[in-house]
Amino acid sequence: MITLYHCDGARSFRPLWMLEELGLAYELKMLPFPPRVLAKEYLALNPLGTIPLMIDGETRMTESSGICHYLGIKYGPTPLMVDPGEPAYGAFLNWMYFSDATLTFPQTLVLRYSQLEPEERRSPQVVTDYAKWFLGRLRAVEAASGNAETLCAGRFTAADIVIGYALRLADSIGLSGEFGPHVAAYWARLQARDGYQRAREAERRAGIEQGVKPRIKP
């Protein structure tokens, strides 16, 4: 069975959502955040101490968007993936990489220097600068979501999952008030999906059952 190590609200929500959309069986292991500090035994499994870690037989992966891609290919065929023969294949891959490299990266600095660092190490200037960076890069999503219900291929795909997580993180760190109208509507559509709601419930339920408190607001 697939095992996913997850922190409440962390990037591991991407593969969790993907698992729910695919209807796959999995075991969800909840960890306190940050696990490298609060769950040092986890370092024996993932020396980086990062989240996620997915184990599927002999396969171990730690990159959230890559895990989504892996799951879609290994357990497909599924409309969540875009095939090389489809015109939107390049756009699909671009969104898959864009999700973390361009969108989530500046958000992690906003989160770190507004909430995670001790008070004396927090930096309003870093928070402001990287919030602007994120919102500037979000213009690509604003443009794409103004033209269609989803990002590519005329249907909901893994690209919407990985970008959708970046919008969830933005919401949790107080940046969603700056969303453009198209992104705001797109984010509302994503939250209404059954797969998203199931992933949220799985996260909540596992946290309660395993005694791990939520890190971010619902």
Coordinates of C-alpha atoms in Angstrom, one line a residue, residues 22-218:
L22 CA -7.5 8.7 -8.2
G23 CA -9.4 6.8 -5.6
L24 CA -6.3 4.9 -4.5
A25 CA -5.8 3.1 -1.2
Y26 CA -3.2 4.7 1.0
E27 CA -2.0 5.1 4.6
L28 CA -1.6 8.7 5.8
K29 CA 1.1 9.3 8.5
M30 CA 0.7 12.7 10.2
L31 CA 3.7 14.5 11.6
P32 CA 4.1 17.7 13.6
F33 CA 5.6 20.7 11.7
P34 CA 8.5 20.9 11.3
P35 CA 9.2 17.2 11.6
R36 CA 13.0 17.6 11.5
V37 CA 12.6 19.4 14.9
L38 CA 9.5 17.8 16.4
A39 CA 9.7 14.2 15.0
K40 CA 13.4 13.4 14.8
E41 CA 12.7 9.8 14.3
Y42 CA 11.4 10.7 10.8
L43 CA 15.0 11.6 9.8
A44 CA 15.8 7.9 9.7
L45 CA 13.2 7.7 6.8
N46 CA 14.0 11.0 5.1
P47 CA 17.3 12.5 6.1
L48 CA 16.3 15.9 4.7
G49 CA 13.4 16.0 7.2
T50 CA 11.2 17.5 4.6
I51 CA 7.5 16.7 3.8
P52 CA 6.2 14.9 1.8
L53 CA 7.7 11.4 1.8
M54 CA 5.8 8.9 -0.3
I55 CA 6.7 5.2 -0.1
D56 CA 5.3 2.9 -2.8
G57 CA 7.0 -0.5 -2.6
E58 CA 10.6 0.2 -3.4
T59 CA 9.9 3.7 -4.6
R60 CA 10.5 6.7 -2.3
M61 CA 9.8 10.2 -3.4
T62 CA 10.0 13.6 -1.6
E63 CA 8.9 16.1 -4.3
S64 CA 5.2 16.9 -4.1
S65 CA 4.5 17.7 -7.7
G66 CA 6.7 14.8 -8.9
I67 CA 4.7 12.4 -6.7
C68 CA 1.5 13.6 -8.4
H69 CA 3.0 13.0 -11.8
Y70 CA 4.3 9.5 -10.7
L71 CA 0.9 8.5 -9.3
G72 CA -0.9 9.6 -12.5
I73 CA 1.4 7.7 -14.8
K74 CA 1.8 4.5 -12.7
Y75 CA -1.9 4.2 -11.7
G76 CA -3.4 5.6 -14.9
P77 CA -4.6 5.9 -17.5
T78 CA -6.5 8.9 -16.0
P79 CA -7.8 12.2 -17.3
L80 CA -5.8 13.8 -14.6
M81 CA -2.8 13.4 -16.8
V82 CA -2.1 15.0 -20.2
D83 CA -0.5 12.7 -22.8
P84 CA 2.4 13.7 -25.0
G85 CA 0.2 13.4 -28.0
E86 CA -2.2 16.1 -26.7
P87 CA -1.7 19.7 -27.7
A88 CA -1.7 20.8 -24.1
Y89 CA 1.1 18.5 -23.0
G90 CA 3.7 21.2 -22.9
A91 CA 1.4 23.5 -21.0
F92 CA 0.6 20.7 -18.5
L93 CA 4.3 20.1 -17.8
N94 CA 5.0 23.8 -17.4
W95 CA 2.3 24.2 -14.8
M96 CA 3.5 21.1 -12.9
Y97 CA 7.0 22.6 -12.6
F98 CA 5.7 26.2 -12.2
S99 CA 3.7 25.1 -9.1
D100 CA 6.7 24.7 -6.8
A101 CA 9.6 26.4 -8.5
T102 CA 7.8 29.6 -9.1
L103 CA 4.8 29.8 -6.8
T104 CA 5.5 27.9 -3.6
F105 CA 9.1 29.0 -3.2
P106 CA 8.4 32.7 -2.3
Q107 CA 5.5 31.6 -0.1
T108 CA 7.8 29.6 2.0
L109 CA 9.8 32.7 2.8
V110 CA 6.7 34.6 3.7
L111 CA 5.6 31.8 6.0
R112 CA 9.1 31.5 7.6
Y113 CA 9.7 35.1 8.3
S114 CA 6.2 36.0 9.4
Q115 CA 5.3 33.0 11.5
L116 CA 8.0 30.3 12.0
E117 CA 11.1 32.2 13.0
P118 CA 11.5 33.5 16.6
E119 CA 10.2 37.0 17.0
E120 CA 13.7 38.5 16.9
R121 CA 14.5 36.9 13.6
R122 CA 11.2 37.8 11.8
S123 CA 11.5 40.2 8.9
P124 CA 8.6 42.3 7.6
Q125 CA 10.8 43.4 4.7
V126 CA 11.4 39.8 3.6
V127 CA 7.7 39.1 4.0
T128 CA 6.7 42.1 1.9
D129 CA 9.2 41.5 -0.8
Y130 CA 8.4 37.8 -1.3
A131 CA 4.6 38.3 -1.0
K132 CA 5.0 40.7 -4.0
W133 CA 7.1 38.1 -5.8
F134 CA 4.4 35.5 -5.4
L135 CA 1.6 37.8 -6.4
G136 CA 3.5 38.9 -9.4
R137 CA 4.1 35.3 -10.6
L138 CA 0.4 34.6 -9.9
R139 CA -0.5 36.8 -12.9
A140 CA 0.1 33.7 -15.1
V141 CA -2.7 31.9 -13.2
E142 CA -4.9 34.9 -13.3
A143 CA -4.6 35.0 -17.1
A144 CA -5.1 31.3 -17.6
S145 CA -8.1 31.0 -15.3
G146 CA -9.7 34.0 -17.0
N147 CA -9.9 32.0 -20.2
A148 CA -11.1 28.6 -19.0
E149 CA -12.5 26.7 -16.0
T150 CA -9.2 24.8 -15.6
L151 CA -5.6 25.5 -16.5
C152 CA -5.1 23.2 -19.5
A153 CA -6.4 20.5 -21.7
G154 CA -10.1 21.6 -21.2
R155 CA -10.4 19.5 -18.1
F156 CA -9.4 19.2 -14.5
T157 CA -5.8 17.7 -14.3
A158 CA -3.0 17.2 -11.9
A159 CA -1.8 20.7 -12.9
D160 CA -4.9 22.1 -11.1
I161 CA -4.0 20.1 -8.0
V162 CA -0.4 21.3 -7.8
I163 CA -1.3 24.9 -8.5
G164 CA -4.4 24.6 -6.2
Y165 CA -2.2 23.8 -3.3
A166 CA -0.2 27.0 -3.8
L167 CA -3.5 28.9 -3.6
R168 CA -4.4 27.0 -0.4
L169 CA -1.1 28.0 1.1
A170 CA -1.6 31.6 0.0
D171 CA -5.0 31.5 1.7
S172 CA -3.5 30.2 5.0
I173 CA -0.7 32.8 5.2
G174 CA -3.0 35.8 4.4
L175 CA -2.3 36.4 0.7
S176 CA -5.6 35.4 -0.8
G177 CA -7.1 38.8 -0.3
E178 CA -4.8 39.9 -3.1
F179 CA -6.0 37.3 -5.6
G180 CA -7.4 38.7 -8.8
P181 CA -11.0 38.0 -9.7
H182 CA -10.2 35.0 -12.0
V183 CA -7.9 33.4 -9.5
A184 CA -10.4 33.9 -6.7
A185 CA -13.1 32.2 -8.7
Y186 CA -10.8 29.4 -9.8
W187 CA -9.8 28.8 -6.2
A188 CA -13.5 28.6 -5.2
R189 CA -14.1 26.0 -7.9
L190 CA -11.2 23.9 -6.7
Q191 CA -12.3 23.9 -3.1
A192 CA -15.8 22.7 -4.2
R193 CA -14.4 19.5 -5.8
D194 CA -15.2 16.3 -4.0
G195 CA -11.6 15.2 -4.2
Y196 CA -10.4 18.3 -2.5
Q197 CA -13.0 17.9 0.3
R198 CA -12.1 14.3 0.8
A199 CA -8.4 15.2 1.1
R200 CA -9.2 17.9 3.7
E201 CA -11.3 15.4 5.7
A202 CA -8.6 12.7 5.5
E203 CA -6.1 15.2 6.8
R204 CA -8.4 16.3 9.6
R205 CA -9.4 12.8 10.6
A206 CA -5.9 11.4 10.6
G207 CA -4.7 14.4 12.7
I208 CA -7.3 13.6 15.3
E209 CA -6.7 9.9 15.3
Q210 CA -2.9 10.3 15.5
G211 CA -2.9 13.1 18.0
V212 CA -1.2 15.7 15.7
K213 CA -2.7 19.2 16.1
P214 CA -3.4 21.3 12.9
R215 CA -0.8 23.8 11.9
I216 CA -2.9 26.1 9.8
K217 CA -6.5 27.3 10.0
P218 CA -9.1 25.4 7.9

